[in-house]
CSV table of C-alpha atoms in Angstrom, one decimal:
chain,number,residue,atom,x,y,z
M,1,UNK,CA,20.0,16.3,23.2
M,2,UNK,CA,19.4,13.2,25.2
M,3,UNK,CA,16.8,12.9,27.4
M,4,UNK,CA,17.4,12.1,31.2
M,5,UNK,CA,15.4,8.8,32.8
M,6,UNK,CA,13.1,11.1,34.4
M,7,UNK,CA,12.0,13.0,31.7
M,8,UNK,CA,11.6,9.9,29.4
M,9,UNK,CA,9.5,8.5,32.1
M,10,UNK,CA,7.6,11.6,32.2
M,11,UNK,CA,7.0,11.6,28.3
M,12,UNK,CA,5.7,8.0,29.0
M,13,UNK,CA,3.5,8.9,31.7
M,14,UNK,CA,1.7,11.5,29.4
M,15,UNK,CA,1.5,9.2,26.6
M,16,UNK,CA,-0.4,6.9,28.2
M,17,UNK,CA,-3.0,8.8,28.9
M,18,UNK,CA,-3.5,8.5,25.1
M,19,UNK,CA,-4.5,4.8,25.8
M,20,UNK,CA,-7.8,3.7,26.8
M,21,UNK,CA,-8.8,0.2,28.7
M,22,UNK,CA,-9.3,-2.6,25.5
M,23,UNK,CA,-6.7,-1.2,23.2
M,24,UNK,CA,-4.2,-2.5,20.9
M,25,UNK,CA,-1.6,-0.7,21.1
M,26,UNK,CA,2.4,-1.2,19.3
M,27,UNK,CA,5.3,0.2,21.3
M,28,UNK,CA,8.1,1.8,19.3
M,29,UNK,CA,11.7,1.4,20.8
M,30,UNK,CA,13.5,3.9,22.8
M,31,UNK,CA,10.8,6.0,25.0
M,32,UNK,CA,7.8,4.0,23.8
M,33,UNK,CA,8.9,1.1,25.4
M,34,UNK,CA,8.3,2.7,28.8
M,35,UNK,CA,4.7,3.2,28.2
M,36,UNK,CA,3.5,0.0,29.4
M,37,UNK,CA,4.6,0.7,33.1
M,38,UNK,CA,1.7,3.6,33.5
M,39,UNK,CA,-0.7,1.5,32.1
M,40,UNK,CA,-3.0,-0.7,34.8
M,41,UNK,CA,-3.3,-3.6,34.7
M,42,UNK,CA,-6.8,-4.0,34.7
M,43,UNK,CA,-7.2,-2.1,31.9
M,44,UNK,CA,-6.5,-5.1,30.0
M,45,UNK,CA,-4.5,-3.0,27.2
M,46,UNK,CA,-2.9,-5.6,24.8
M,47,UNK,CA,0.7,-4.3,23.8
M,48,UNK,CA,1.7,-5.5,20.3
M,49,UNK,CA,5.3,-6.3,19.2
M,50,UNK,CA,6.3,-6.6,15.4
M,51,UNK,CA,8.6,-9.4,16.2
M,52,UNK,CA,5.8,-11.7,17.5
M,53,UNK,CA,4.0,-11.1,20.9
M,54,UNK,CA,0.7,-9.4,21.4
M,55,UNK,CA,0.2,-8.4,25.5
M,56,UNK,CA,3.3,-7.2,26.4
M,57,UNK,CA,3.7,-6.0,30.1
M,58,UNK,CA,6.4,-3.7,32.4
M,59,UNK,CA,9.3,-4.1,32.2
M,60,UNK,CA,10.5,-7.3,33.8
M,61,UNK,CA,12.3,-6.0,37.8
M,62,UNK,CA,16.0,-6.9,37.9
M,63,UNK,CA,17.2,-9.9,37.9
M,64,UNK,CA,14.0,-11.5,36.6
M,65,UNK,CA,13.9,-10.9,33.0
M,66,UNK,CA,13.5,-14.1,30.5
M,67,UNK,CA,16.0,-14.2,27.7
M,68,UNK,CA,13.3,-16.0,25.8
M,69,UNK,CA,11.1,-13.1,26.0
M,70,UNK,CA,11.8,-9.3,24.3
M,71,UNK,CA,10.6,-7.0,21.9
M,72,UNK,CA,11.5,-5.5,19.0
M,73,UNK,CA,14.3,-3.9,20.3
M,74,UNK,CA,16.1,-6.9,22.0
M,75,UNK,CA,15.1,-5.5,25.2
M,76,UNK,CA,13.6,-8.0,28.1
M,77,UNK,CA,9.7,-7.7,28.9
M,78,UNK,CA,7.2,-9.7,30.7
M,79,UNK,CA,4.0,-10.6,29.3
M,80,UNK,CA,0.2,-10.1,30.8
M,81,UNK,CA,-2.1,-12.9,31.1
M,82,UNK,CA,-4.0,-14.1,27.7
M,83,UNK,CA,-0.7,-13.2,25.5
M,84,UNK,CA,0.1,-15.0,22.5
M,85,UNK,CA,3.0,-15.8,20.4
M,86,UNK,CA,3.1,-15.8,16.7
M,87,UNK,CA,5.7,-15.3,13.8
M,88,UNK,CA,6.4,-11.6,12.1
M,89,UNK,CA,4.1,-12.4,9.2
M,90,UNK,CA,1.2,-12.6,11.1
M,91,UNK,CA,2.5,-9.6,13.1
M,92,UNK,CA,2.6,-7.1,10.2
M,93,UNK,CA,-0.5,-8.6,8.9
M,94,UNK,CA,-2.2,-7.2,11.7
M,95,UNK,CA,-0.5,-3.6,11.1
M,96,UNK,CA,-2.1,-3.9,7.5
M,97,UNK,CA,-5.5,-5.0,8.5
M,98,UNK,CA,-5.8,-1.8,10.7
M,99,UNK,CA,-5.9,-4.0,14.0
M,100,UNK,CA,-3.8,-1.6,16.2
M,101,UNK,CA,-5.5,1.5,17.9
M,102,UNK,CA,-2.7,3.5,18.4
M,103,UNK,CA,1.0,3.2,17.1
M,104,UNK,CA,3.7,4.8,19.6
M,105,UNK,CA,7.2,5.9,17.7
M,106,UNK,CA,10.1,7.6,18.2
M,107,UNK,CA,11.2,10.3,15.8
M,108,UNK,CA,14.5,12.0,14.1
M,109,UNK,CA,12.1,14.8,12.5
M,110,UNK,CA,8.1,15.9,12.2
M,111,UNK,CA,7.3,18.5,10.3
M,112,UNK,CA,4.7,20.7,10.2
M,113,UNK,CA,1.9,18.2,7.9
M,114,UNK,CA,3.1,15.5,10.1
M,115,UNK,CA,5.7,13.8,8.1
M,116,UNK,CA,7.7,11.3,9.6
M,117,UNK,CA,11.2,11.1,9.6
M,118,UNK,CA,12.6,8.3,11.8
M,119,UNK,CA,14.9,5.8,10.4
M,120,UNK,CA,18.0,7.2,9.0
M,121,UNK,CA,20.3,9.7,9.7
M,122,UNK,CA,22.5,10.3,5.8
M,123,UNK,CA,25.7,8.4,6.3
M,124,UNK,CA,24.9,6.1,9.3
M,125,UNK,CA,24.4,2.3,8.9
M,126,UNK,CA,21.0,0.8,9.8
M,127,UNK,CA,19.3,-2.6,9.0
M,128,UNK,CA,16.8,-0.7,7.3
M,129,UNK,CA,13.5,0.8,8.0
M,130,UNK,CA,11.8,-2.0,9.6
M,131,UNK,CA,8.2,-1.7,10.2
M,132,UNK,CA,7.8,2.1,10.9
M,133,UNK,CA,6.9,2.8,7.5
M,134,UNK,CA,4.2,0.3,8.0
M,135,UNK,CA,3.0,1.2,11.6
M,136,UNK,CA,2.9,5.2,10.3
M,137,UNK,CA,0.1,4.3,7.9
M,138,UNK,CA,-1.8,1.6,8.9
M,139,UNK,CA,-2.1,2.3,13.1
M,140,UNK,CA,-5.3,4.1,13.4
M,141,UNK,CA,-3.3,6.9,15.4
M,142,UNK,CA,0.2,7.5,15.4
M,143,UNK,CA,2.0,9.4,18.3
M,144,UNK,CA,5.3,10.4,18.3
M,145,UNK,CA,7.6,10.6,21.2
M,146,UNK,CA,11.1,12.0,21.4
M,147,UNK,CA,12.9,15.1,22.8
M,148,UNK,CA,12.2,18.4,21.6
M,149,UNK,CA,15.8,18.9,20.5
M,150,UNK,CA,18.1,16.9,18.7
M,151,UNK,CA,22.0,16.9,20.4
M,152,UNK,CA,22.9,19.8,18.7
M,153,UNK,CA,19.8,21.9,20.4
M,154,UNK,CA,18.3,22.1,16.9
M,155,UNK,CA,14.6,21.8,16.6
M,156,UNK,CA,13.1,18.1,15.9
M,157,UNK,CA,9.9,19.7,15.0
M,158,UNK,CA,10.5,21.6,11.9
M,159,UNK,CA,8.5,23.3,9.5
M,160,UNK,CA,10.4,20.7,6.7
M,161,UNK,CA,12.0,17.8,6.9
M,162,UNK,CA,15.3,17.7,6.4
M,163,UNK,CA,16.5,13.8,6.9
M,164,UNK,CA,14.6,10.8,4.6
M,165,UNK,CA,11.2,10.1,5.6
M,166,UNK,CA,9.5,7.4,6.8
M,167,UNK,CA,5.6,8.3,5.7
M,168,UNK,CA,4.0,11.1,5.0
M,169,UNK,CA,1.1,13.1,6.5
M,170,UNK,CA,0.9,10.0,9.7
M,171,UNK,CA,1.4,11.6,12.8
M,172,UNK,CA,-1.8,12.8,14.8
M,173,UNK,CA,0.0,13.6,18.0
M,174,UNK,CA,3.5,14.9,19.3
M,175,UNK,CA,5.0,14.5,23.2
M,176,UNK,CA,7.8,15.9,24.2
M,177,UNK,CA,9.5,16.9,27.4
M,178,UNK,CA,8.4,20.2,26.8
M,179,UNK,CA,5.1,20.2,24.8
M,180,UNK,CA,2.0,17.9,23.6
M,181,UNK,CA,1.5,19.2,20.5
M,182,UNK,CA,-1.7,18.3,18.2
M,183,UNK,CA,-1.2,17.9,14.4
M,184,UNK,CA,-4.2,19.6,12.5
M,185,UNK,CA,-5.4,20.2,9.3
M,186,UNK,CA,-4.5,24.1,9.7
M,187,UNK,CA,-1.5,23.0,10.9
M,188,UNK,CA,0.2,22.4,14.8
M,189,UNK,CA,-1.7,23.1,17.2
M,190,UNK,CA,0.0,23.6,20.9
M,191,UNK,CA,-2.0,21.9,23.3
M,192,UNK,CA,0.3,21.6,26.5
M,193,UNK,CA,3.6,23.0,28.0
M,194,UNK,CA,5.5,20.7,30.4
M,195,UNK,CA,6.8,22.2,33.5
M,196,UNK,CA,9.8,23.4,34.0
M,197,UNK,CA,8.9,24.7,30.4
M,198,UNK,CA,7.4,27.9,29.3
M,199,UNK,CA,5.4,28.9,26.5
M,200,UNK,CA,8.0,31.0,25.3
M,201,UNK,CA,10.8,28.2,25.8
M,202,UNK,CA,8.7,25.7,23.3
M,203,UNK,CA,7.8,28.6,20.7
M,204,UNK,CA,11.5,29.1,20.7
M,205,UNK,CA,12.5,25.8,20.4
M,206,UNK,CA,10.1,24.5,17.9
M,207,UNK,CA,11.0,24.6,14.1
M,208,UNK,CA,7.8,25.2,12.8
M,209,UNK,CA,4.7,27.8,13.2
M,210,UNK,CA,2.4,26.9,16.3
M,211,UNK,CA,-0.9,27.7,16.8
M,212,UNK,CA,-1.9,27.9,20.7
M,213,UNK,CA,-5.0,26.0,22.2
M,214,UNK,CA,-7.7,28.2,23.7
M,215,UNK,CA,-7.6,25.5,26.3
M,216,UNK,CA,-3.1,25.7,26.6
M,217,UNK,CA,-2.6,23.8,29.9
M,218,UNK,CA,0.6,24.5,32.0
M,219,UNK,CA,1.1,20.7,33.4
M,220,UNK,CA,3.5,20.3,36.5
């Protein structure tokens, strides 16, 4: 099901504390965009877009976005100081030479090895699979973000896939609106349960076997 604002802004807000001051960091479209608002400024994080800009910033206020300036998605951003412009080639090239620290995606479908499922839906018309396939393998970590549930309540997080994937074995992290969940070799591992959530509530709701942290955290 769809998410509302605030709970997409609260999956943003815990997915940036994934980033760290220095990084380089893509932004996926849909929830991912919204990461860039929680991040400070001074932390001098340089957002990379696949369709040509590295140091993306907030969202523009408005009434004072540039058409010149979007991402991936079409969507209007701003840039931060020290951003530069360059053509798609030498965007993807820095996907393959392993230049982005973290990778931040939506998702159709993870499974329980962290397969990736994100780009088609059987019967829908798409453009293709962009670069997802690329980000999924190259970023150095890949964290998904998406609701817990797809529209018809059904579990996103699934012990198989069931839609085409995008890459196999990619994803190191999973946010939700309910859970943080860890991908391990042993399998997933739940780390944290969103409030007004409850352990039960995620078990339920996930697809797949969890393992719980020692360490669960309840976060409100």
């Amino acid at each position: 099901m769809g998410l509302e604002m605030d709970q997409r802004n609260m999956v943003a807000w815990r997915a940036a504390k994934e980033v760290a001051p220095g990084m380089a960091v893509n932004l996926g479209i849909g929830i991912p965009e919204l990461v860039a608002d929680f991040i400070p400024h001074e932390w001098q994080v340089m957002f990379h877009s696949v369709n040509g800009i590295l140091g993306v910033g907030p969202t523009p206020l408005k009434g004072e976005e540039d058409q010149h300036i979007s991402n991936a998605g079409g969507a209007p951003v701003t840039v931060v100081p020290g951003a530069s412009y360059f053509d798609s080639t030498i965007a993807y090239g820095m996907i393959r030479r392993r230049k982005l620290d973290a990778a931040f995606i939506g998702a159709l479908q993870v499974n329980r090895r962290g397969d990736l499922a994100n780009w088609i839906v059987p019967g829908s018309r798409v453009h293709g699979i962009g670069g997802g396939a690329e980000l999924a393998y190259y970023a150095k970590k890949v964290i998904v973000l998406m609701s817990h549930v797809n529209q018809a309540g059904e579990p996103k997080i699934r012990r198989e896939c069931t839609l085409p994937l995008t890459a196999k074995g990619c994803v190191d992290l999973i946010i939700t609106e309910r859970a943080v969940i860890e991908v391990t070799q042993r399998g997933l591992l739940l780390t944290e349960v969103m409030y007004p959530y409850t352990l039960e509530n995620v078990i339920t709701n996930t697809g797949a076997p969890l393992m719980i942290s020692e360490n669960l955290q309840m976060v409100e």
